[in-house]
Structure formats: structure tokens, C-alpha cells
């Protein structure tokens, strides 16, 4: 699933008011973090994640890994904060604008 620029802009506006639901520690992307991310994405669809990695290259790799393993789309990444989106196939919570 890929998002159009219009949809990303819409989701960025929505995630502005969100607080980080998941905090990733120094251990990185553990099974526990993935389980919590799965629960949060299923329940909210749009989730903000706080990363505690200082190195930009490592952070980029971690963002790619998070999106791949959770099957979500990166909406926005500012500093150490990442916003991801994944539609809930059972019940869509956020109604995206058409592409």
C-alpha cells in the first residue's frame, strides 16, 4: 500500500496532535516493541514512535525495519520521532482522502 502526497499531508495534520505511544529504548526493535506496535496500529492506525538512537544512519535503518516488519507506511520522521500508518482491514478508523 502506498500513500499519495495528498493522503500523507492529511495524515501529517492528524499526527500533529498525537503523543508518542511507543518509546524505543537502546535495545532497539525487540519482539515486545513489535507486539506493542502491532496492538497500537490495529487499534489506532496512526501511531507516533519515539526513537532513542542518536546516529542518523542507524535511525534511518531502524525506521525502514519498523515499516517493513509492521507492514506500515512512514508518514513523517522529524528528529527522533516517527509517525507510521497502517489501515485496519477489519474496521477503518481514519478515512483517507481519495488519491
PDB file of C-alpha atoms in Angstrom:
ATOM      1  CA  UNK A   1       0.000   0.000   0.000  1.00  0.00           C
ATOM      2  CA  UNK A   2       1.448   3.341  -0.962  1.00  0.00           C
ATOM      3  CA  UNK A   3       0.049   6.669   0.079  1.00  0.00           C
ATOM      4  CA  UNK A   4      -0.385   9.648  -2.221  1.00  0.00           C
ATOM      5  CA  UNK A   5       1.055  13.037  -1.301  1.00  0.00           C
ATOM      6  CA  UNK A   6      -2.448  14.259  -0.523  1.00  0.00           C
ATOM      7  CA  UNK A   7      -3.015  11.378   1.898  1.00  0.00           C
ATOM      8  CA  UNK A   8       0.372  11.864   3.563  1.00  0.00           C
ATOM      9  CA  UNK A   9      -0.387  15.560   4.046  1.00  0.00           C
ATOM     10  CA  UNK A  10      -3.744  14.627   5.611  1.00  0.00           C
ATOM     11  CA  UNK A  11      -2.100  12.105   7.969  1.00  0.00           C
ATOM     12  CA  UNK A  12       0.650  14.565   8.945  1.00  0.00           C
ATOM     13  CA  UNK A  13      -2.006  17.032  10.028  1.00  0.00           C
ATOM     14  CA  UNK A  14      -3.698  14.298  12.094  1.00  0.00           C
ATOM     15  CA  UNK A  15      -0.489  13.105  13.770  1.00  0.00           C
ATOM     16  CA  UNK A  16       0.485  16.634  14.799  1.00  0.00           C
ATOM     17  CA  UNK A  17      -1.786  16.411  17.849  1.00  0.00           C
ATOM     18  CA  UNK A  18      -0.734  12.861  18.788  1.00  0.00           C
ATOM     19  CA  UNK A  19       1.653  11.977  21.576  1.00  0.00           C
ATOM     20  CA  UNK A  20       4.211   9.211  21.191  1.00  0.00           C
ATOM     21  CA  UNK A  21       2.570   5.892  22.055  1.00  0.00           C
ATOM     22  CA  UNK A  22       5.691   3.745  21.775  1.00  0.00           C
ATOM     23  CA  UNK A  23       9.124   4.545  23.175  1.00  0.00           C
ATOM     24  CA  UNK A  24      12.003   2.508  21.783  1.00  0.00           C
ATOM     25  CA  UNK A  25      14.943   2.043  24.127  1.00  0.00           C
ATOM     26  CA  UNK A  26      18.592   1.286  23.499  1.00  0.00           C
ATOM     27  CA  UNK A  27      17.810  -2.381  22.754  1.00  0.00           C
ATOM     28  CA  UNK A  28      16.083  -1.283  19.564  1.00  0.00           C
ATOM     29  CA  UNK A  29      13.337  -3.201  17.832  1.00  0.00           C
ATOM     30  CA  UNK A  30      12.620  -6.119  20.167  1.00  0.00           C
ATOM     31  CA  UNK A  31       9.750  -8.592  19.973  1.00  0.00           C
ATOM     32  CA  UNK A  32       7.998  -6.754  22.806  1.00  0.00           C
ATOM     33  CA  UNK A  33       8.183  -3.451  20.931  1.00  0.00           C
ATOM     34  CA  UNK A  34       6.869  -5.124  17.770  1.00  0.00           C
ATOM     35  CA  UNK A  35       3.954  -6.627  19.720  1.00  0.00           C
ATOM     36  CA  UNK A  36       3.062  -3.238  21.214  1.00  0.00           C
ATOM     37  CA  UNK A  37       3.359  -1.609  17.787  1.00  0.00           C
ATOM     38  CA  UNK A  38       1.062  -4.252  16.313  1.00  0.00           C
ATOM     39  CA  UNK A  39      -1.542  -3.593  19.015  1.00  0.00           C
ATOM     40  CA  UNK A  40      -1.257   0.187  18.630  1.00  0.00           C
ATOM     41  CA  UNK A  41      -1.535   0.083  14.820  1.00  0.00           C
ATOM     42  CA  UNK A  42      -4.536  -2.224  14.970  1.00  0.00           C
ATOM     43  CA  UNK A  43      -6.264  -0.002  17.489  1.00  0.00           C
ATOM     44  CA  UNK A  44      -5.279   3.483  16.239  1.00  0.00           C
ATOM     45  CA  UNK A  45      -3.964   3.059  12.646  1.00  0.00           C
ATOM     46  CA  UNK A  46      -1.799   6.187  13.048  1.00  0.00           C
ATOM     47  CA  UNK A  47       0.955   5.868  15.662  1.00  0.00           C
ATOM     48  CA  UNK A  48       3.809   8.068  16.827  1.00  0.00           C
ATOM     49  CA  UNK A  49       7.029   6.356  17.916  1.00  0.00           C
ATOM     50  CA  UNK A  50       9.892   7.923  19.874  1.00  0.00           C
ATOM     51  CA  UNK A  51      13.328   6.520  18.956  1.00  0.00           C
ATOM     52  CA  UNK A  52      16.315   6.799  21.297  1.00  0.00           C
ATOM     53  CA  UNK A  53      19.012   6.405  18.649  1.00  0.00           C
ATOM     54  CA  UNK A  54      21.390   9.323  18.148  1.00  0.00           C
ATOM     55  CA  UNK A  55      23.081   8.250  14.904  1.00  0.00           C
ATOM     56  CA  UNK A  56      21.085   9.342  11.839  1.00  0.00           C
ATOM     57  CA  UNK A  57      22.120   6.417   9.648  1.00  0.00           C
ATOM     58  CA  UNK A  58      21.187   3.869  12.308  1.00  0.00           C
ATOM     59  CA  UNK A  59      17.890   5.713  12.808  1.00  0.00           C
ATOM     60  CA  UNK A  60      17.123   5.530   9.053  1.00  0.00           C
ATOM     61  CA  UNK A  61      17.806   1.790   9.064  1.00  0.00           C
ATOM     62  CA  UNK A  62      15.624   1.352  12.149  1.00  0.00           C
ATOM     63  CA  UNK A  63      12.759   3.295  10.513  1.00  0.00           C
ATOM     64  CA  UNK A  64      12.969   1.101   7.416  1.00  0.00           C
ATOM     65  CA  UNK A  65      12.986  -2.023   9.598  1.00  0.00           C
ATOM     66  CA  UNK A  66       9.991  -0.807  11.636  1.00  0.00           C
ATOM     67  CA  UNK A  67       7.968  -0.111   8.489  1.00  0.00           C
ATOM     68  CA  UNK A  68       8.928  -3.441   6.932  1.00  0.00           C
ATOM     69  CA  UNK A  69       8.208  -5.612   9.971  1.00  0.00           C
ATOM     70  CA  UNK A  70       4.966  -3.849  10.896  1.00  0.00           C
ATOM     71  CA  UNK A  71       3.813  -3.566   7.259  1.00  0.00           C
ATOM     72  CA  UNK A  72       3.152   0.135   7.774  1.00  0.00           C
ATOM     73  CA  UNK A  73       3.892   3.313   5.840  1.00  0.00           C
ATOM     74  CA  UNK A  74       6.134   6.094   7.121  1.00  0.00           C
ATOM     75  CA  UNK A  75       4.099   9.289   7.349  1.00  0.00           C
ATOM     76  CA  UNK A  76       6.649  11.601   8.903  1.00  0.00           C
ATOM     77  CA  UNK A  77      10.031  11.482  10.563  1.00  0.00           C
ATOM     78  CA  UNK A  78      11.264  14.516  12.476  1.00  0.00           C
ATOM     79  CA  UNK A  79      14.352  14.104  14.610  1.00  0.00           C
ATOM     80  CA  UNK A  80      13.821  11.105  16.858  1.00  0.00           C
ATOM     81  CA  UNK A  81      10.057  10.968  16.323  1.00  0.00           C
ATOM     82  CA  UNK A  82       8.473   8.725  13.706  1.00  0.00           C
ATOM     83  CA  UNK A  83       4.829   8.556  12.634  1.00  0.00           C
ATOM     84  CA  UNK A  84       3.561   5.433  10.861  1.00  0.00           C
ATOM     85  CA  UNK A  85       0.202   4.455   9.378  1.00  0.00           C
ATOM     86  CA  UNK A  86      -1.396   1.119   8.613  1.00  0.00           C
ATOM     87  CA  UNK A  87      -5.038   0.674   7.702  1.00  0.00           C
ATOM     88  CA  UNK A  88      -7.056  -1.731   9.826  1.00  0.00           C
ATOM     89  CA  UNK A  89      -8.787  -4.065   7.326  1.00  0.00           C
ATOM     90  CA  UNK A  90     -11.493  -5.051   9.839  1.00  0.00           C
ATOM     91  CA  UNK A  91     -12.597  -1.541  10.720  1.00  0.00           C
ATOM     92  CA  UNK A  92     -11.045   1.549   9.186  1.00  0.00           C
ATOM     93  CA  UNK A  93     -10.777   4.302  11.782  1.00  0.00           C
ATOM     94  CA  UNK A  94      -9.259   7.056   9.646  1.00  0.00           C
ATOM     95  CA  UNK A  95     -10.976   7.838   6.376  1.00  0.00           C
ATOM     96  CA  UNK A  96      -8.286   8.914   3.926  1.00  0.00           C
ATOM     97  CA  UNK A  97      -8.995  11.389   1.133  1.00  0.00           C
ATOM     98  CA  UNK A  98      -9.060   9.889  -2.349  1.00  0.00           C
ATOM     99  CA  UNK A  99      -5.777   9.689  -4.221  1.00  0.00           C
TER     100      UNK A  99
END
